Coordinates of C-alpha atoms and ligand atoms in Angstrom, one line a residue:
Chain L
X205 CA 53.1 86.4 133.1
X206 CA 52.2 90.0 132.5
X207 CA 50.7 91.5 129.4
X208 CA 52.5 94.4 128.0
X209 CA 51.2 97.0 125.5
X210 CA 53.0 95.2 122.5
X211 CA 51.2 91.9 123.3
X212 CA 47.8 93.7 123.6
X213 CA 48.6 95.3 120.2
X214 CA 49.3 91.9 118.7
X215 CA 46.1 90.3 120.0
X216 CA 44.1 93.4 118.9
X217 CA 45.7 93.1 115.4
X218 CA 44.6 89.4 115.2
X219 CA 41.1 90.3 116.4
X220 CA 41.0 93.2 114.0
X221 CA 40.3 95.6 116.8
X222 CA 41.4 99.2 116.9
X223 CA 42.4 100.3 120.4
X224 CA 43.3 103.7 121.7
X225 CA 46.4 104.1 123.8
X226 CA 44.3 104.5 126.9
X227 CA 42.4 101.2 126.1
X228 CA 45.6 99.3 125.4
X229 CA 46.9 100.4 128.8
X230 CA 43.8 99.4 130.6
X231 CA 43.5 96.1 128.8
X232 CA 47.1 95.2 129.5
X233 CA 46.5 95.5 133.2
X234 CA 43.2 93.7 133.0
X235 CA 44.5 90.8 130.9
X236 CA 47.5 90.5 133.2
X237 CA 45.2 90.1 136.2
X238 CA 43.1 87.5 134.4
X239 CA 46.2 85.6 133.3
X240 CA 47.6 85.7 136.8
X241 CA 44.4 84.2 138.1
X242 CA 44.4 81.4 135.6
X243 CA 48.1 80.8 136.3
X244 CA 47.1 79.4 139.6
X245 CA 46.3 76.2 137.7
X246 CA 50.0 75.8 136.9
X247 CA 50.5 74.9 140.6
X248 CA 48.7 71.6 140.0
X249 CA 50.8 68.5 139.2
X250 CA 49.5 67.3 135.8
X251 CA 52.5 65.0 135.1
X252 CA 50.3 61.8 135.1
X253 CA 47.3 63.3 133.2
X254 CA 47.2 63.0 129.4
X255 CA 46.5 66.2 127.4
X256 CA 42.7 66.5 127.2
X257 CA 40.7 68.6 124.8
X258 CA 37.3 67.3 125.9
X259 CA 36.0 65.5 128.9
X260 CA 33.1 63.9 127.1
X261 CA 33.6 60.2 126.4
X262 CA 32.5 60.7 122.8
X263 CA 34.3 59.3 119.7
X264 CA 33.5 59.2 116.0
X265 CA 30.2 61.1 116.1
X266 CA 29.4 61.1 112.4
X267 CA 26.5 61.8 110.2
X268 CA 25.6 60.0 106.9
X269 CA 26.2 62.1 103.8
X270 CA 22.5 63.0 103.3
X271 CA 21.2 66.3 102.1
X272 CA 18.5 68.1 104.0
X273 CA 16.7 71.3 103.1
X274 CA 18.7 74.5 103.6
X275 CA 17.2 77.8 104.8
X276 CA 15.2 79.9 102.4
X277 CA 17.5 82.7 101.3
X278 CA 15.3 85.3 102.9
X279 CA 15.7 83.7 106.3
X280 CA 19.4 83.2 105.8
X281 CA 19.8 87.0 105.1
X282 CA 17.2 88.1 107.7
X283 CA 19.6 88.9 110.5
X284 CA 22.3 90.5 108.3
X285 CA 22.9 94.2 108.9
X286 CA 23.1 94.7 105.2
X287 CA 22.4 92.7 102.0
X288 CA 22.1 93.2 98.3
X289 CA 21.3 90.9 95.3
X290 CA 20.7 87.9 97.6
X291 CA 24.1 88.3 99.2
X292 CA 25.5 89.6 102.5
X293 CA 27.0 93.0 102.0
X294 CA 29.9 94.2 104.0
X295 CA 32.3 97.1 103.9
X296 CA 34.9 96.7 101.1
X297 CA 37.5 94.1 101.8
X298 CA 40.7 93.8 100.0
X299 CA 42.0 90.4 99.1
X300 CA 45.3 91.2 100.7
X301 CA 43.8 91.6 104.1
X302 CA 43.6 87.9 104.8
X303 CA 41.5 84.9 104.1
X304 CA 42.4 81.4 104.8
X305 CA 42.3 77.9 103.3
Chain P
X276 CA 76.1 83.2 87.1
X277 CA 75.8 80.0 89.1
X278 CA 73.1 77.5 88.0
X279 CA 70.1 77.7 90.3
X280 CA 67.5 75.2 91.2
X281 CA 64.1 75.7 92.6
X282 CA 62.8 74.3 95.9
X283 CA 59.1 73.9 95.6
X284 CA 56.4 72.4 97.9
X285 CA 52.7 72.3 96.9
X286 CA 49.6 72.7 98.9
X287 CA 46.6 71.3 97.0
X288 CA 43.1 72.1 98.2
X289 CA 40.6 69.6 96.8
X290 CA 36.9 69.9 97.4
X291 CA 35.5 66.4 98.1
X292 CA 32.5 65.4 96.0
X293 CA 30.1 64.6 98.8
X294 CA 26.4 65.2 98.5
X295 CA 26.3 67.4 101.6
X296 CA 28.6 69.8 103.3
X297 CA 31.4 68.9 105.8
X298 CA 29.6 69.7 109.0
X299 CA 25.9 70.3 108.0
X300 CA 23.3 68.7 105.7
X301 CA 23.3 71.6 103.2
X302 CA 23.8 70.4 99.6
X303 CA 27.1 70.8 97.9
X304 CA 26.4 72.8 94.7
X305 CA 28.3 74.2 91.7
X306 CA 29.4 77.4 93.4
X307 CA 30.1 79.0 90.0
X308 CA 26.5 78.8 88.8
X309 CA 24.2 78.3 91.8
X310 CA 22.1 81.3 93.0
X311 CA 24.0 82.9 95.9
X312 CA 23.1 81.9 99.5
X313 CA 20.6 79.2 98.5
X314 CA 22.3 76.4 100.4
X315 CA 23.0 77.7 103.9
X316 CA 21.8 76.8 107.4
X317 CA 22.5 77.9 110.9
X318 CA 25.7 75.7 111.0
X319 CA 27.4 77.0 107.9
X320 CA 26.1 80.5 108.6
X321 CA 27.9 80.4 112.0
X322 CA 24.7 81.1 114.0
X323 CA 25.2 81.0 117.7
X324 CA 24.4 77.7 119.3
X325 CA 24.5 75.7 116.0
X326 CA 26.6 72.5 116.3
X327 CA 28.7 70.9 113.5
X328 CA 28.5 67.2 112.9
X329 CA 31.2 65.4 110.8
X330 CA 30.2 64.0 107.4
X331 CA 31.3 60.4 107.4
X332 CA 31.7 60.2 103.7
X333 CA 34.1 63.1 103.7
X334 CA 36.2 61.3 106.2
X335 CA 36.2 58.1 104.1
X336 CA 37.1 60.1 101.0
X337 CA 40.0 61.7 102.9
X338 CA 41.1 58.2 104.0
X339 CA 41.0 57.0 100.4
X340 CA 43.3 59.8 99.3
X341 CA 45.6 59.3 102.2
X342 CA 46.0 55.6 101.4
X343 CA 46.3 56.2 97.7
X344 CA 49.2 58.6 98.5
X345 CA 50.9 55.9 100.7
X346 CA 50.2 57.8 103.9
X347 CA 50.1 56.5 107.4
X348 CA 46.7 56.9 109.0
X349 CA 47.2 57.8 112.6
X350 CA 44.7 56.1 115.0
X351 CA 43.7 59.5 116.4
X352 CA 42.5 62.5 114.4
X353 CA 41.2 65.8 115.7
X354 CA 39.6 68.9 114.3
X355 CA 40.9 72.3 115.3
X356 CA 39.8 75.9 115.0
X357 CA 41.9 78.2 112.8
X358 CA 41.1 81.7 114.0
X359 CA 40.9 84.5 111.5
X360 CA 38.5 87.3 110.7
X361 CA 37.4 87.5 107.2
X362 CA 33.8 87.6 105.9
X363 CA 34.3 84.5 103.7
X364 CA 33.7 82.4 106.9
X365 CA 31.1 83.9 109.3
X366 CA 32.2 82.0 112.4
X367 CA 35.5 83.9 112.7
X368 CA 37.4 80.7 112.4
X369 CA 37.7 77.8 110.0
X370 CA 37.3 74.2 111.2
X371 CA 40.5 72.5 110.1
X372 CA 43.0 70.0 111.4
X373 CA 46.3 71.0 113.0
X374 CA 48.2 68.7 115.3
X375 CA 46.4 65.5 114.4
X376 CA 45.7 65.4 110.7
X377 CA 43.9 62.5 109.0
X378 CA 46.9 61.2 107.0
X379 CA 50.7 61.8 107.3
X380 CA 54.0 60.8 105.8
X381 CA 53.1 59.5 102.3
X382 CA 54.6 59.8 98.9
X383 CA 53.8 60.1 95.3
X384 CA 56.1 58.8 92.5
X385 CA 56.3 61.0 89.4
X386 CA 57.9 60.3 86.0
X387 CA 60.5 62.9 85.1
X388 CA 61.1 64.0 81.5
X389 CA 64.5 62.4 81.4
X390 CA 63.0 59.0 82.0
X391 CA 63.9 58.9 85.7
X392 CA 61.3 58.6 88.5
X393 CA 61.1 60.6 91.7
X394 CA 59.3 60.1 95.0
X395 CA 57.7 63.3 96.2
X396 CA 57.0 63.1 99.9
X397 CA 53.6 64.0 101.2
X398 CA 53.7 65.6 104.6
X399 CA 50.0 65.4 105.4
X400 CA 46.5 65.5 104.2
X401 CA 43.9 67.1 106.4
X402 CA 40.2 67.8 106.4
X403 CA 38.7 71.2 106.6
X404 CA 35.8 73.3 105.3
X405 CA 35.9 75.5 102.3
X406 CA 35.1 79.2 102.6
X407 CA 32.4 81.4 101.0
X408 CA 33.0 83.6 98.0
X409 CA 33.5 87.3 98.0
X410 CA 32.7 89.6 95.1
X411 CA 34.2 93.1 95.4
X412 CA 32.1 96.0 94.2
X413 CA 32.3 99.7 94.7
X414 CA 32.9 100.3 98.3
X415 CA 31.4 97.0 99.3
X416 CA 32.0 93.3 99.2
X417 CA 29.2 90.8 98.6
X418 CA 29.3 87.5 100.4
X419 CA 27.9 84.2 99.0
X420 CA 28.1 81.4 101.6
X421 CA 27.0 78.5 99.3
X422 CA 30.6 77.2 99.3
X423 CA 31.2 77.8 103.0
X424 CA 31.4 74.4 104.7
X425 CA 32.0 72.3 101.6
X426 CA 34.5 69.5 102.5
X427 CA 38.0 70.3 101.6
X428 CA 41.1 68.1 101.7
X429 CA 44.4 69.9 101.9
X430 CA 47.2 67.8 100.6
X431 CA 50.7 69.2 101.5
X432 CA 53.9 68.0 99.9
X433 CA 57.4 68.4 101.2
X434 CA 59.5 70.8 99.3
X435 CA 60.9 68.0 97.1
X436 CA 60.1 69.5 93.7
X437 CA 63.0 71.2 91.9
X438 CA 61.5 72.9 88.9
X439 CA 58.2 74.3 87.6
X440 CA 58.0 71.3 85.3
X441 CA 58.3 68.9 88.2
X442 CA 55.6 70.8 90.1
X443 CA 53.3 70.5 87.0
X444 CA 54.0 66.8 86.7
X445 CA 53.2 66.2 90.3
X446 CA 50.0 68.2 90.2
X447 CA 48.8 66.4 87.1
X448 CA 49.4 63.0 88.7
X449 CA 47.7 64.1 91.9
X450 CA 44.7 65.3 90.0
X451 CA 44.6 62.0 88.1
X452 CA 44.6 60.0 91.3
X453 CA 41.8 62.2 92.8
X454 CA 39.7 61.5 89.7
X455 CA 40.5 57.7 89.9
X456 CA 39.3 57.8 93.5
X457 CA 36.1 59.5 92.6
X458 CA 36.6 62.2 95.2
X459 CA 37.1 65.2 93.0
X460 CA 36.3 65.9 89.4
X461 CA 39.5 67.8 88.8
X462 CA 37.5 70.5 87.0
X463 CA 39.5 73.4 88.0
X464 CA 37.3 75.9 86.1
X465 CA 34.6 75.1 88.7
X466 CA 37.1 76.0 91.5
X467 CA 36.9 72.5 93.0
X468 CA 40.7 72.4 93.1
X469 CA 43.2 75.1 94.0
X470 CA 47.0 74.9 94.1
X471 CA 49.4 76.9 96.1
X472 CA 53.1 76.5 95.5
X473 CA 55.7 77.8 97.9
X474 CA 58.9 78.6 96.1
X475 CA 62.5 79.4 96.8
X476 CA 65.7 79.1 94.8
X477 CA 69.3 78.2 95.6
X478 CA 72.5 77.4 93.7
X479 CA 72.6 73.9 92.4
X480 CA 74.4 71.6 94.8
X481 CA 73.6 73.7 97.9
X482 CA 71.4 72.3 100.6
X483 CA 70.4 75.7 102.1
X484 CA 66.8 76.9 102.2
X485 CA 66.4 80.5 101.2
X486 CA 63.5 82.8 101.9
X487 CA 60.4 81.5 100.1
X488 CA 57.3 83.0 98.7
X489 CA 53.9 81.5 98.4
X490 CA 51.6 81.9 95.4
X491 CA 47.9 81.7 96.4
X492 CA 44.9 80.1 94.7
X493 CA 46.2 79.0 91.3
X494 CA 43.2 77.6 89.5
X495 CA 44.7 75.7 86.7
X496 CA 47.7 73.5 86.2
X497 CA 48.8 75.7 83.4
X498 CA 48.8 78.7 85.8
X499 CA 50.8 76.6 88.2
X500 CA 53.4 76.0 85.6
X501 CA 53.6 79.5 84.4
X502 CA 53.4 81.2 87.7
X503 CA 56.1 78.9 89.2
X504 CA 58.4 79.5 86.2
X505 CA 57.9 83.2 86.4
X506 CA 58.5 83.3 90.2
X507 CA 61.7 81.2 89.9
X508 CA 63.2 83.5 87.3
X509 CA 62.2 86.6 89.4
X510 CA 63.9 85.2 92.5
X511 CA 67.1 84.2 90.6
X512 CA 67.3 87.7 89.1
X513 CA 66.9 89.2 92.5
X514 CA 69.7 87.2 94.1
X515 CA 71.9 87.8 91.1
X516 CA 71.4 91.5 91.4
X517 CA 72.5 91.4 95.0
X518 CA 69.0 91.7 96.4
X519 CA 67.0 89.7 98.8
X520 CA 63.8 87.8 98.3
X521 CA 61.2 89.0 100.7
X522 CA 58.9 86.5 102.4
X523 CA 55.5 87.2 100.9
X524 CA 52.2 85.9 99.8
X525 CA 51.8 86.4 96.0
X526 CA 49.0 86.3 93.6
X527 CA 49.2 85.4 89.9
X528 CA 48.0 88.0 87.5
X529 CA 46.7 85.9 84.6
X530 CA 46.3 88.9 82.2
X531 CA 49.9 90.2 82.7
X532 CA 51.5 86.8 83.4
X533 CA 53.3 88.1 86.4
X534 CA 53.3 87.4 90.2
X535 CA 52.2 90.3 92.3
X536 CA 52.7 90.8 96.1
X537 CA 49.4 90.5 98.0
X538 CA 50.9 90.6 101.5
X539 CA 54.3 90.9 102.9
X540 CA 54.8 88.6 105.8
X541 CA 56.6 90.3 108.7
X542 CA 55.9 87.5 111.1
X543 CA 54.7 84.0 110.9
X544 CA 50.9 83.6 110.5
X545 CA 49.3 83.4 113.9
X546 CA 46.0 81.5 113.7
X547 CA 45.7 80.6 117.4
X548 CA 44.8 77.0 116.6
X549 CA 43.1 75.1 119.4
X550 CA 41.1 71.8 119.5
X551 CA 37.5 72.2 118.2
X552 CA 35.4 71.8 121.3
X553 CA 32.2 71.1 119.4
X554 CA 33.6 68.0 117.6
X555 CA 34.5 64.8 119.4
X556 CA 37.8 63.2 118.2
X557 CA 38.0 60.6 115.4
X558 CA 39.4 57.2 116.3
X559 CA 40.4 55.5 113.1
X560 CA 41.3 51.9 113.9
X561 CA 43.0 49.3 111.6
X562 CA 39.7 47.7 110.7
X563 CA 38.3 50.9 109.3
X564 CA 41.5 51.7 107.4
X565 CA 41.6 48.2 105.9
X566 CA 38.0 48.5 104.9
X567 CA 38.8 51.7 103.0
X568 CA 41.9 50.1 101.5
X569 CA 39.9 47.2 100.2
X570 CA 37.6 49.6 98.4
X571 CA 40.4 51.4 96.5
X572 CA 40.2 51.2 92.7
X573 CA 43.2 50.2 90.6
X574 CA 45.3 53.4 90.6
X575 CA 47.2 54.9 87.7
X576 CA 50.6 53.4 88.5
X577 CA 49.2 49.9 89.0
X578 CA 47.2 50.2 85.8
X579 CA 50.3 51.5 83.9
X580 CA 52.3 48.5 85.0
X581 CA 49.5 46.1 84.1
X582 CA 49.2 47.7 80.6
X583 CA 52.9 47.2 80.2
X584 CA 52.8 43.5 81.3
X585 CA 49.5 42.5 79.8
X586 CA 49.7 44.3 76.5
X587 CA 53.4 44.8 75.9
X588 CA 53.0 48.6 75.8
X589 CA 56.0 50.9 76.4
X590 CA 56.1 52.7 79.8
X591 CA 55.6 56.0 78.0
X592 CA 52.5 54.8 76.1
X593 CA 51.0 53.1 79.1
X594 CA 51.6 56.2 81.2
X595 CA 49.9 58.4 78.6
X596 CA 46.9 56.1 78.5
X597 CA 46.3 55.8 82.2
X598 CA 46.8 59.5 82.9
X599 CA 43.1 59.9 82.3
X600 CA 40.8 57.3 83.7
X601 CA 38.4 57.6 80.8
X602 CA 41.1 57.1 78.2
X603 CA 42.4 54.0 80.0
X604 CA 38.8 52.6 80.0
X605 CA 38.4 53.5 76.3
X606 CA 41.6 51.7 75.5
X607 CA 40.6 48.6 77.4
X608 CA 37.2 48.5 75.8
X609 CA 38.9 48.6 72.3
X610 CA 41.3 45.8 73.3
X611 CA 38.4 43.8 74.7
X612 CA 36.6 44.3 71.4
X613 CA 39.5 42.5 69.7
X614 CA 41.9 45.4 68.8
X615 CA 45.6 44.8 68.8
X616 CA 46.8 46.6 71.9
X617 CA 49.8 48.3 70.4
X618 CA 47.8 49.3 67.3
X619 CA 44.9 50.7 69.4
X620 CA 47.5 52.6 71.6
X621 CA 49.1 54.1 68.5
X622 CA 45.9 55.4 66.9
X623 CA 44.5 56.5 70.3
X624 CA 47.5 58.6 71.3
X625 CA 48.2 59.7 67.8
X626 CA 45.2 60.4 65.5
X627 CA 42.4 60.4 68.1
X628 CA 44.2 62.7 70.6
X629 CA 45.1 65.0 67.7
X630 CA 41.5 65.3 66.6
X631 CA 40.4 65.8 70.2
X632 CA 43.0 68.5 70.7
X633 CA 42.0 70.3 67.5
X634 CA 38.5 70.8 68.7
X635 CA 39.6 71.6 72.3
X636 CA 37.9 68.5 73.8
X637 CA 39.2 67.3 77.1
X638 CA 40.6 63.8 77.2
X639 CA 38.3 62.9 80.1
X640 CA 35.4 63.3 77.7
X641 CA 36.7 60.6 75.3
X642 CA 33.7 58.5 76.1
X643 CA 31.5 60.9 74.1
X644 CA 33.3 60.8 70.8
X645 CA 31.6 59.2 67.8
X646 CA 34.5 56.8 67.1
X647 CA 33.6 53.9 69.4
X648 CA 36.1 51.5 71.0
X649 CA 34.8 48.6 68.9
X650 CA 35.1 50.7 65.7
X651 CA 38.7 51.6 66.5
X652 CA 39.4 48.0 67.3
X653 CA 37.9 47.0 63.9
X654 CA 40.0 49.6 62.1
X655 CA 43.2 48.4 63.7
X656 CA 42.3 44.8 62.7
X657 CA 41.7 45.9 59.1
X658 CA 45.2 47.4 59.0
X659 CA 46.8 44.3 60.6
X660 CA 45.1 42.1 58.1
X661 CA 46.5 44.2 55.3
X662 CA 43.0 45.1 54.1
X663 CA 43.7 48.9 54.3
X664 CA 46.9 50.9 54.5
X665 CA 47.9 53.2 57.4
X666 CA 47.1 56.2 55.2
X667 CA 43.6 55.0 54.6
X668 CA 43.2 54.1 58.3
X669 CA 44.2 57.7 59.3
X670 CA 41.5 59.1 57.0
X671 CA 39.0 56.7 58.3
X672 CA 39.7 57.7 61.9
X673 CA 38.9 61.2 60.9
X674 CA 35.7 60.2 59.2
X675 CA 34.6 57.9 62.1
X676 CA 35.5 60.6 64.6
X677 CA 33.3 63.1 62.8
X678 CA 30.3 60.9 62.0
X679 CA 30.7 57.5 63.5
X680 CA 30.0 54.3 61.6
X681 CA 31.4 50.9 60.9
X682 CA 34.9 50.8 59.4
X683 CA 34.4 47.6 57.4
X684 CA 31.2 49.0 55.8
X685 CA 33.0 52.3 55.0
X686 CA 35.9 50.4 53.3
X687 CA 33.5 48.4 51.2
X688 CA 31.2 51.3 50.3
X689 CA 34.1 53.6 49.2
X690 CA 36.4 51.0 47.7
X691 CA 39.2 51.8 50.2
X692 CA 40.6 48.3 50.4
X693 CA 44.3 48.0 49.9
X694 CA 45.4 47.0 46.3
X695 CA 47.7 44.1 46.8
X696 CA 47.3 42.4 43.3
X697 CA 50.9 42.7 41.9
X698 CA 49.6 43.0 38.4
X699 CA 47.4 46.0 39.3
X700 CA 50.3 47.6 41.2
X701 CA 52.8 46.9 38.3
X702 CA 50.4 48.5 35.8
X703 CA 50.1 51.6 38.0
X704 CA 53.9 51.8 38.2
X705 CA 54.3 51.4 34.4
X706 CA 51.5 54.0 33.8
X707 CA 53.2 56.5 36.0
X708 CA 56.7 56.0 34.5
X709 CA 55.3 56.3 30.9
X710 CA 53.6 59.5 31.8
X711 CA 56.9 61.1 33.1
X712 CA 59.6 60.2 30.7
X713 CA 61.6 63.3 31.6
X714 CA 61.9 62.5 35.3
X715 CA 62.6 58.9 34.5
X716 CA 65.5 59.9 32.2
X717 CA 66.9 62.3 34.8
X718 CA 66.7 59.6 37.5
X719 CA 68.5 57.1 35.2
X720 CA 71.1 59.8 34.6
X721 CA 72.0 59.8 38.3
X722 CA 69.5 62.2 39.9
X723 CA 68.6 59.7 42.6
X724 CA 66.4 62.0 44.7
X725 CA 63.7 61.8 42.0
X726 CA 63.0 58.2 43.2
X727 CA 61.0 59.6 46.1
X728 CA 59.1 61.9 43.7
X729 CA 58.2 59.0 41.4
X730 CA 57.2 56.9 44.4
X731 CA 54.8 59.6 45.5
X732 CA 53.3 59.8 42.0
X733 CA 52.6 56.0 42.0
X734 CA 51.0 56.1 45.5
X735 CA 48.8 59.0 44.4
X736 CA 47.8 57.0 41.3
X737 CA 46.8 54.2 43.8
X738 CA 45.0 56.7 46.1
X739 CA 47.2 55.6 49.0
X740 CA 45.6 52.2 49.0
X741 CA 48.7 50.2 48.4
X742 CA 51.4 48.6 50.5
X743 CA 54.3 51.1 50.1
X744 CA 56.9 48.4 50.4
X745 CA 55.5 46.3 47.6
X746 CA 55.2 49.5 45.4
X747 CA 58.8 50.5 46.2
X748 CA 60.0 47.0 45.1
X749 CA 58.1 47.1 41.9
X750 CA 59.2 50.6 41.1
X751 CA 62.9 49.7 41.6
X752 CA 62.5 46.7 39.4
X753 CA 60.8 48.6 36.5
X754 CA 63.3 51.4 36.7
X755 CA 66.1 48.9 36.5
X756 CA 64.5 47.4 33.4
X757 CA 64.3 50.8 31.7
X758 CA 67.9 51.3 32.5
X759 CA 68.1 48.4 30.0
Ligands
LIG295 ZN1 24.7 74.4 106.2

């Protein structure tokens, strides 16, 4: 599978990255190489192997519903590039740009 | 113009009332009033290296809802990362469920206005984490992450609803069930429950599915009803004008009462879901499921059926009483205190609801009114025994609602007992007729509608404390005598 400019543009859009034409060109080639390398896995016969998301033999790792102290607000905000009124401050975001739930 | 019908599915996001968050031990607080960013930690801040751990109680609450909605609980459940970039979740993804949700293929039965019932299919209910809150200011957005990581259950219906009214009925019932289960307060003003309908329209009788729109984040059932009704009309008008409905995410403008486009969808959302590598899968065996099922409370439908069978209530009255758990409990307390069930139901859904409505009191707060269940029971008994009339009882409900007290004592203190002595009643009738010779003459001359007027005068003379049927009989007899 090769990556064309349109696919790079789509991924960049999802990642909210702005790429120049030159970057798109370069990343298309690089991503194609990476995918080609990973595609070698397709040669393996996985017919008999169930889909696996984790190789750890862990199941039902749960915690009781007990509250523990949170961080002091000053510490929570300490690493933020910008804050105001006890809140993280970011460049203006319009509601229409996304959001999940 | 052909008749149209709506095709509506509902996504309901319900915060689960756990003590701590979904994947960390931060407290769940009222996000509308808590100081911003006072309950965060490396996990819900998305710090590198922090690891989430699933809150067991949230899983159990999700299972309760799933079972109450008649869902199957798959033996295998998995969390997934839903990738998107928005500052309301600092990780760059939301931990949700995708391929393997907690509960699937359920249904909820609703009562339609025409007396029919309808099963609305539930596609799935899955666990996820709530997002933080953004406040937009001049040139900046402020981020409060208190709510980020609060357990959220997303309950998705199939597109089985055919009108705004059906959507409203479904939402009300779902909220009632969540309250019965003790997993969500249903207090939409606190943002603990948000509803998102997806809506399309089509000619009645058609089975096609036309382009649909989705209205985001409705925060009251009234908004759901109004926004859906508006959007249905908007789409019908568009099709009728030869236009096309465009696939879009809409918002509801509460002030202008219109839907507004937030985002036009040119392609399907692309969230690049993949299994959450930081969380081991959940295996939910039959023993666990049965354990949760055994712990379910009596739900609204079962309680309604019991009220009908045990107390002889109509389906409608029973449904009104059970719609709010607190009302059902109040009713049962009054019946236990000796009140006649039908009488209690009548005064409760009539006078008491009217008084509560008039002061804007929510029915879930009925436990706080001054008129106690035993007092209402005593009142109903006084009416049944013929001690007081319905008219006096209605006044007493108002008095007791305002100030509390004991009905029997009030009746004695204010001389409200019904006058049933035929001599006393007969004298009142005679007195009234003597005082209005003109009207009596006109009645006897054939003006029959004056009978009602004379009856009213007599009842007023008796301050409403008389059995109206007895009075009517005496009045008719005395008028006949005067006809001579
Ligand atoms: Zn936390």
